[in-house]
Coordinates of C-alpha atoms in Angstrom, one line a residue:
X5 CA -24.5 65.6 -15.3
X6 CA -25.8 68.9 -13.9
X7 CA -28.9 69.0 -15.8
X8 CA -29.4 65.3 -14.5
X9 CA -29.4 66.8 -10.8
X10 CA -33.4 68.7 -11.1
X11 CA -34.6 65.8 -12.4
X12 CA -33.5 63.2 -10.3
X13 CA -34.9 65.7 -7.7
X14 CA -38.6 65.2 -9.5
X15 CA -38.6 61.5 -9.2
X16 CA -36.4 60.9 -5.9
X17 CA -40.0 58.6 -5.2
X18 CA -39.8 56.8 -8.3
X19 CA -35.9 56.1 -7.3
X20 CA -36.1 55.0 -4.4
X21 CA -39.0 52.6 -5.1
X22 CA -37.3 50.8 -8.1
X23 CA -34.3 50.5 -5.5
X24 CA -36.0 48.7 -3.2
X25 CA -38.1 46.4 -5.5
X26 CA -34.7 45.3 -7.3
X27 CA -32.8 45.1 -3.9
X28 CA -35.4 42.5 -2.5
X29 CA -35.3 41.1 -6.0
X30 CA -32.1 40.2 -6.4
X31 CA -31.4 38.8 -2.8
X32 CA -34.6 36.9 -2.9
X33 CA -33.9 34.9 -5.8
X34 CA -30.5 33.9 -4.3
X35 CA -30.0 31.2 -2.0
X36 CA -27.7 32.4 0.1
X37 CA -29.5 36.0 -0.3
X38 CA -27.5 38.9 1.0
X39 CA -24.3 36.2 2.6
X40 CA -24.0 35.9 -1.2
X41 CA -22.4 39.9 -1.5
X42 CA -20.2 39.2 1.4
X43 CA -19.1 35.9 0.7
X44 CA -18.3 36.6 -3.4
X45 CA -15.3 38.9 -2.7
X46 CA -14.3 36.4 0.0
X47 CA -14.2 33.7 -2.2
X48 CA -12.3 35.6 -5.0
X49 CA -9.5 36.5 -2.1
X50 CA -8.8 33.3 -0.9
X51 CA -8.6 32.2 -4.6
X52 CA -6.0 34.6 -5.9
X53 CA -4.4 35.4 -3.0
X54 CA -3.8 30.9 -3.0
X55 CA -2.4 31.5 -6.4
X56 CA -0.3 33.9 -6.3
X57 CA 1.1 34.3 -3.1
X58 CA 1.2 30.3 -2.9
X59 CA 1.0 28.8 -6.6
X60 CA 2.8 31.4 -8.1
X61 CA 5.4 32.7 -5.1
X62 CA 4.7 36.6 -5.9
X63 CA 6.3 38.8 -3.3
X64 CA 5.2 42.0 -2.4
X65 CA 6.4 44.7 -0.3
X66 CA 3.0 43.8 1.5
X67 CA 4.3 40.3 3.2
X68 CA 6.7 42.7 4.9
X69 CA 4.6 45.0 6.2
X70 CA 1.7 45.0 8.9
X71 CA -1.1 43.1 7.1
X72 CA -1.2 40.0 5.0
X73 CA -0.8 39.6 1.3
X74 CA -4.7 38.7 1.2
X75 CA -5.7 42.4 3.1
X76 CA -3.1 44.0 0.4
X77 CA -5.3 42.1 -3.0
X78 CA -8.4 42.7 -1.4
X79 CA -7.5 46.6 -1.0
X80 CA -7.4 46.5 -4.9
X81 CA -10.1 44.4 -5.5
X82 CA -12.9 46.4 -3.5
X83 CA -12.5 49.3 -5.9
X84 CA -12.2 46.9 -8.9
X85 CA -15.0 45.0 -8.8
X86 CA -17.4 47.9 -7.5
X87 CA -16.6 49.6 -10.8
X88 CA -16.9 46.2 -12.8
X89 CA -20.5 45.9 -11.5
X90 CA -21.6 49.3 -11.5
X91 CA -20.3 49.5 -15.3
X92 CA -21.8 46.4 -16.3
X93 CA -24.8 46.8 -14.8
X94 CA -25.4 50.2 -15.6
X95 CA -24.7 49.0 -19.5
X96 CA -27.1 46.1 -19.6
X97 CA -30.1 47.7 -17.5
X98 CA -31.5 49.3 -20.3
X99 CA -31.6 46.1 -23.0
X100 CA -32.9 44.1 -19.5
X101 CA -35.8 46.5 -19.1
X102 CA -37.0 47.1 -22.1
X103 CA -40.5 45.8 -21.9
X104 CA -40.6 49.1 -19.4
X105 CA -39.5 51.5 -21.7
X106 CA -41.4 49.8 -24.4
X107 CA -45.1 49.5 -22.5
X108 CA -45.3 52.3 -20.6
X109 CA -43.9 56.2 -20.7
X110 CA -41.0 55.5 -18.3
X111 CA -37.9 58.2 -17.5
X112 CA -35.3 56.1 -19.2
X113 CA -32.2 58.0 -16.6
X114 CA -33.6 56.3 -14.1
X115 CA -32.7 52.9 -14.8
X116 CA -28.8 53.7 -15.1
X117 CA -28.8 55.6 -11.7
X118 CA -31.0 52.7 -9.9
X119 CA -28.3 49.9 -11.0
X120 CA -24.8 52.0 -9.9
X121 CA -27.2 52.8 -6.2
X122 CA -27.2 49.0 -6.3
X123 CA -23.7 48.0 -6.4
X124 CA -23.1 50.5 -4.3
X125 CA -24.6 48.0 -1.6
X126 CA -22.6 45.6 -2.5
X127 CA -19.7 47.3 -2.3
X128 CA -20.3 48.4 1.2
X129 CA -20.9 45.2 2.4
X130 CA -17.5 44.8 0.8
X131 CA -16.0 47.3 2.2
X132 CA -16.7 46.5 5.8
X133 CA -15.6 42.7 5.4
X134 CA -12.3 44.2 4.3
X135 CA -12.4 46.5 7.6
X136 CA -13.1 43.9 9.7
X137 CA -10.4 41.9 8.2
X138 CA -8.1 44.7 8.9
X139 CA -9.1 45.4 12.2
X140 CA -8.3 41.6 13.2
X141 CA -5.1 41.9 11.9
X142 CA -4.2 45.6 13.3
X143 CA -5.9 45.0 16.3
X144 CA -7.1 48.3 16.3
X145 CA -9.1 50.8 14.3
X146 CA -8.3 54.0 12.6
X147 CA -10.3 57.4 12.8
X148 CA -9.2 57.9 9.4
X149 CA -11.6 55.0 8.3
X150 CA -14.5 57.5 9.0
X151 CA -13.2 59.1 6.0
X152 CA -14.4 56.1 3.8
X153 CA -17.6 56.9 3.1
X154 CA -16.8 60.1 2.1
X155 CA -14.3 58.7 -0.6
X156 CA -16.7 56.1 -1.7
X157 CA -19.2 58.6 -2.7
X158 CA -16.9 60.5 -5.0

């Protein structure tokens, strides 16, 4: 990882380039373009939080407490499905690019980093849906959240 560090620093350009390109890429051939990363976890929380708070009748310490049973899955499924994507993607970039690695003399580290910077927008996006979502229910905001982006980039 540390010997990564001096050679990302060499092609920060190159980086930041690809990100862009596949950013607009992937939001432009969407219909509902970027809505789509805010509405996805949305959809997935009304879903299962229907199921089992409803369907199945789980109860959680959660119900009892300050904030819905919804604000309590979605808690869990903000760091869940960030890792999902950044793992899958990160995985499958290299087999999805190949006719780049193939065709041309292309820094092959690159690709890996460039998919994990974007579900990291995606997760943001997630990330302050859930903390509007809490700060309609708590009426009020914490200065610990400040501390968020902090956590996300460990």
């Amino acid at each position: 990882m540390l010997d990564l560090l001096p050679k990302l620093s060499h092609r920060w350009h190159l980086l930041v380039m690809l990100w862009r390109r596949d950013v607009q890429a992937s939001y432009v051939q969407n219909r509902l373009g970027f809505l789509w990363v805010l509405l996805n976890p949305l959809f997935l929380v009304v879903l299962y939080s229907y199921v089992f708070s409803t369907v199945m009748s789980v109860r959680t310490q959660a119900q009892d407490a300050h904030y819905s049973y919804a604000v309590f899955l979605m808690s869990g499924m903000v760091a869940y499905l960030a890792l999902q994507e950044a793992v899958m993607s990160a995985l499958a970039c290299l087999n999805e690019k190949k006719t780049l690695l193939i065709k041309s003399v292309f820094p092959a580290d690159i690709l890996p980093i460039n998919s994990v910077l974007l579900s990291v927008v995606g997760e943001l996006a997630t990330v302050l849906v859930l903390l509007a979502w809490v700060g309609y229910e708590s009426r009020q905001a914490y200065w610990s959240w400040l501390c968020l982006p902090v956590l996300m980039a460990a």
